[in-house]
Amino acid sequence: MAETGNQRDLTKGEKTKYRLARAMKECMQTTPVENITVKQITEKCELTRQTFYRNFLDKYDLINWYFDKLLTKSFEHMGRGKTVYDALVKKFTYIQEEQTFFAAAFRYDEQNSLRQHDFELILQFYENLIREKTGKVPGENVHYLLEMYCQSSIYMTAKWVTGGVTCTPEELASIIVDGMPEKLAEIFVRLEILN
């Protein structure tokens, strides 16, 4: 999480959030997520607990905030005419670059977990995309297909990032695209976001 040109342009609040995320990442290298305390995070980046709680509800909120940043970057490519496959490759490449952080985060599967957060974000993204492209809210059948597809996608993502599956981001994206239910794939082909 080295500071990039874009991060130099961030507000003070955003820079503070990135400092906390870097500290969380350092803690994750030696400690399981569930055992990391806010005190450890704030001591690592020399900020106060008050500053932490001004920015995040808890450590899981911090993990989810950082993941939101990652997901936004990877899925904004779809809005520029790229495919589901392209967006997934971008997402998995970002995850791979921060493998330690995300491996630790995806191992935790309780309340407020990254797995649940990722599922909700991806489901919402696909539903919004369908609504934008068609002008209609997806029907109940499509919603259930999306739920099923997103759950299996998260399962494979977590398995991959925690070492249960060994492949490249491109290979994982292909696996997930190939696993899309046929009716959902037909919709995505019509919307020109799936080859």
Coordinates of C-alpha atoms in Angstrom, one line a residue:
M1 CA 0.0 0.0 0.0
A2 CA 2.7 2.4 -0.9
E3 CA 1.6 5.9 -1.6
T4 CA 0.8 6.5 -5.3
G5 CA 0.3 9.7 -7.3
N6 CA -3.4 9.4 -6.7
Q7 CA -2.9 9.0 -2.9
R8 CA -0.9 12.3 -2.8
D9 CA -4.1 14.0 -3.9
L10 CA -6.3 12.5 -1.1
T11 CA -7.9 14.4 1.7
K12 CA -6.3 14.2 5.2
G13 CA -9.2 11.8 6.2
E14 CA -8.4 9.5 3.3
K15 CA -4.7 9.5 4.1
T16 CA -5.5 8.6 7.7
K17 CA -7.7 5.7 6.5
Y18 CA -4.8 4.4 4.3
R19 CA -2.4 4.7 7.3
L20 CA -4.8 2.6 9.4
A21 CA -5.1 0.1 6.5
R22 CA -1.3 -0.2 6.2
A23 CA -1.1 -0.8 10.0
M24 CA -3.8 -3.5 9.8
K25 CA -2.0 -5.1 6.9
E26 CA 1.2 -5.2 9.0
C27 CA -0.7 -6.8 12.0
M28 CA -2.2 -9.4 9.6
Q29 CA 1.3 -10.7 8.7
T30 CA 1.7 -12.2 12.2
T31 CA -1.8 -12.3 13.8
P32 CA -5.1 -13.8 12.7
V33 CA -7.7 -11.1 12.0
E34 CA -10.0 -12.1 14.9
N35 CA -7.0 -11.6 17.4
I36 CA -6.0 -8.2 16.2
T37 CA -7.0 -5.3 18.4
V38 CA -7.7 -1.7 17.6
K39 CA -4.9 -0.8 20.0
Q40 CA -2.4 -2.8 18.0
I41 CA -3.5 -1.1 14.8
T42 CA -3.3 2.4 16.2
E43 CA 0.0 1.8 17.9
K44 CA 1.5 0.5 14.7
C45 CA 0.6 3.7 12.8
E46 CA 1.0 6.0 15.8
L47 CA -2.6 7.2 15.8
T48 CA -5.1 7.3 18.6
R49 CA -8.0 5.0 19.2
Q50 CA -10.3 8.1 18.9
T51 CA -8.9 8.7 15.4
F52 CA -9.6 5.0 14.5
Y53 CA -13.2 5.2 15.7
R54 CA -13.7 8.5 13.9
N55 CA -13.0 6.7 10.7
F56 CA -14.2 3.1 11.2
L57 CA -16.7 1.2 13.3
D58 CA -14.3 -1.6 13.9
K59 CA -11.4 -3.6 12.3
Y60 CA -13.8 -5.3 9.9
D61 CA -15.2 -2.0 8.8
L62 CA -11.5 -1.0 8.0
I63 CA -11.0 -4.2 6.0
N64 CA -14.2 -3.7 4.1
W65 CA -13.3 0.0 3.4
Y66 CA -10.0 -1.1 1.9
F67 CA -11.7 -3.8 -0.1
D68 CA -14.3 -1.3 -1.4
K69 CA -11.4 0.8 -2.8
L70 CA -10.0 -2.4 -4.5
L71 CA -13.4 -3.4 -5.9
T72 CA -14.2 0.1 -7.2
K73 CA -11.0 0.2 -9.2
S74 CA -11.5 -3.3 -10.7
F75 CA -15.2 -2.9 -11.6
E76 CA -15.1 0.6 -13.0
H77 CA -13.6 -1.0 -16.1
M78 CA -16.9 -2.5 -16.9
G79 CA -18.5 0.9 -17.2
R80 CA -16.0 1.6 -20.0
G81 CA -17.1 -1.3 -22.1
K82 CA -14.9 -4.0 -20.7
T83 CA -16.2 -7.5 -20.0
V84 CA -17.0 -9.4 -16.8
Y85 CA -13.8 -11.4 -17.4
D86 CA -11.7 -8.2 -17.7
A87 CA -13.1 -6.8 -14.5
L88 CA -12.5 -10.1 -12.6
V89 CA -8.9 -10.3 -13.9
K90 CA -8.4 -6.7 -12.6
K91 CA -10.0 -7.6 -9.2
F92 CA -7.9 -10.8 -8.7
T93 CA -4.7 -9.0 -9.8
Y94 CA -5.3 -6.3 -7.1
I95 CA -6.1 -9.1 -4.5
Q96 CA -2.9 -10.9 -5.5
E97 CA -0.8 -7.7 -5.0
E98 CA -2.2 -7.5 -1.5
Q99 CA -2.2 -11.3 -0.9
T100 CA -1.3 -11.2 2.8
F101 CA -4.0 -8.7 3.6
F102 CA -6.7 -10.5 1.7
A103 CA -5.7 -14.0 2.6
A104 CA -6.1 -13.0 6.3
A105 CA -9.3 -11.2 5.7
F106 CA -11.0 -13.9 3.6
R107 CA -10.1 -16.6 6.2
Y108 CA -12.4 -14.8 8.7
D109 CA -16.0 -15.8 7.9
E110 CA -18.1 -14.6 10.8
Q111 CA -20.4 -11.5 11.2
N112 CA -19.2 -8.4 9.2
S113 CA -16.7 -10.5 7.3
L114 CA -15.1 -9.6 4.0
R115 CA -16.7 -12.6 2.3
Q116 CA -20.2 -11.2 3.1
H117 CA -19.2 -7.7 2.2
D118 CA -17.7 -8.8 -1.1
F119 CA -20.9 -10.8 -1.9
E120 CA -23.2 -7.8 -1.2
L121 CA -21.0 -5.4 -3.3
I122 CA -20.8 -7.7 -6.3
L123 CA -24.5 -8.6 -6.2
Q124 CA -25.4 -4.9 -6.0
F125 CA -22.9 -4.1 -8.8
Y126 CA -24.4 -6.7 -11.2
E127 CA -28.0 -5.7 -10.4
N128 CA -27.1 -2.0 -10.9
L129 CA -25.4 -2.8 -14.2
I130 CA -28.4 -4.7 -15.5
R131 CA -30.7 -1.9 -14.4
E132 CA -28.4 0.7 -16.2
K133 CA -28.2 -1.3 -19.4
T134 CA -31.9 -2.3 -19.6
G135 CA -33.7 0.5 -17.7
K136 CA -35.4 -2.2 -15.6
V137 CA -34.8 -3.7 -12.1
P138 CA -33.8 -7.4 -12.5
G139 CA -36.7 -9.7 -11.9
E140 CA -36.8 -12.2 -9.0
N141 CA -35.5 -15.1 -11.1
V142 CA -32.5 -13.0 -12.2
H143 CA -31.9 -11.9 -8.7
Y144 CA -31.7 -15.5 -7.4
L145 CA -29.4 -16.5 -10.3
L146 CA -27.1 -13.5 -9.4
E147 CA -27.2 -14.5 -5.7
M148 CA -26.2 -18.0 -6.5
Y149 CA -23.5 -16.9 -9.0
C150 CA -22.0 -14.3 -6.6
Q151 CA -21.9 -16.8 -3.7
S152 CA -20.0 -19.3 -5.8
S153 CA -17.7 -16.6 -7.1
I154 CA -16.9 -15.5 -3.5
Y155 CA -16.3 -19.1 -2.5
M156 CA -13.7 -19.6 -5.3
T157 CA -12.1 -16.2 -4.6
A158 CA -11.7 -17.1 -0.9
K159 CA -10.4 -20.5 -1.8
W160 CA -7.9 -19.0 -4.3
V161 CA -6.6 -16.2 -2.0
T162 CA -6.1 -18.6 1.0
G163 CA -4.1 -21.0 -1.1
G164 CA -6.8 -23.7 -1.7
V165 CA -6.6 -23.2 -5.5
T166 CA -3.4 -22.4 -7.4
C167 CA -3.9 -20.4 -10.6
T168 CA -3.3 -17.0 -12.2
P169 CA -5.8 -14.2 -11.9
E170 CA -6.7 -14.8 -15.6
E171 CA -7.3 -18.5 -15.0
L172 CA -9.5 -17.8 -11.9
A173 CA -11.5 -15.3 -13.9
S174 CA -12.0 -17.9 -16.7
I175 CA -13.2 -20.4 -14.1
I176 CA -15.7 -18.0 -12.6
V177 CA -17.0 -16.8 -16.0
D178 CA -17.3 -20.4 -17.2
G179 CA -19.3 -21.2 -14.0
M180 CA -21.9 -18.6 -14.7
P181 CA -25.5 -20.0 -15.0
E182 CA -26.6 -20.2 -18.7
K183 CA -29.6 -17.9 -18.3
L184 CA -27.4 -15.3 -16.6
A185 CA -24.7 -15.7 -19.3
E186 CA -27.4 -15.1 -22.0
I187 CA -28.4 -11.8 -20.3
F188 CA -24.8 -10.7 -20.0
V189 CA -24.1 -11.5 -23.6
R190 CA -27.1 -9.4 -24.6
L191 CA -25.8 -6.5 -22.5
E192 CA -22.4 -6.9 -24.2
I193 CA -20.4 -7.5 -21.1
L194 CA -19.7 -11.2 -21.7
N195 CA -18.1 -12.7 -24.8

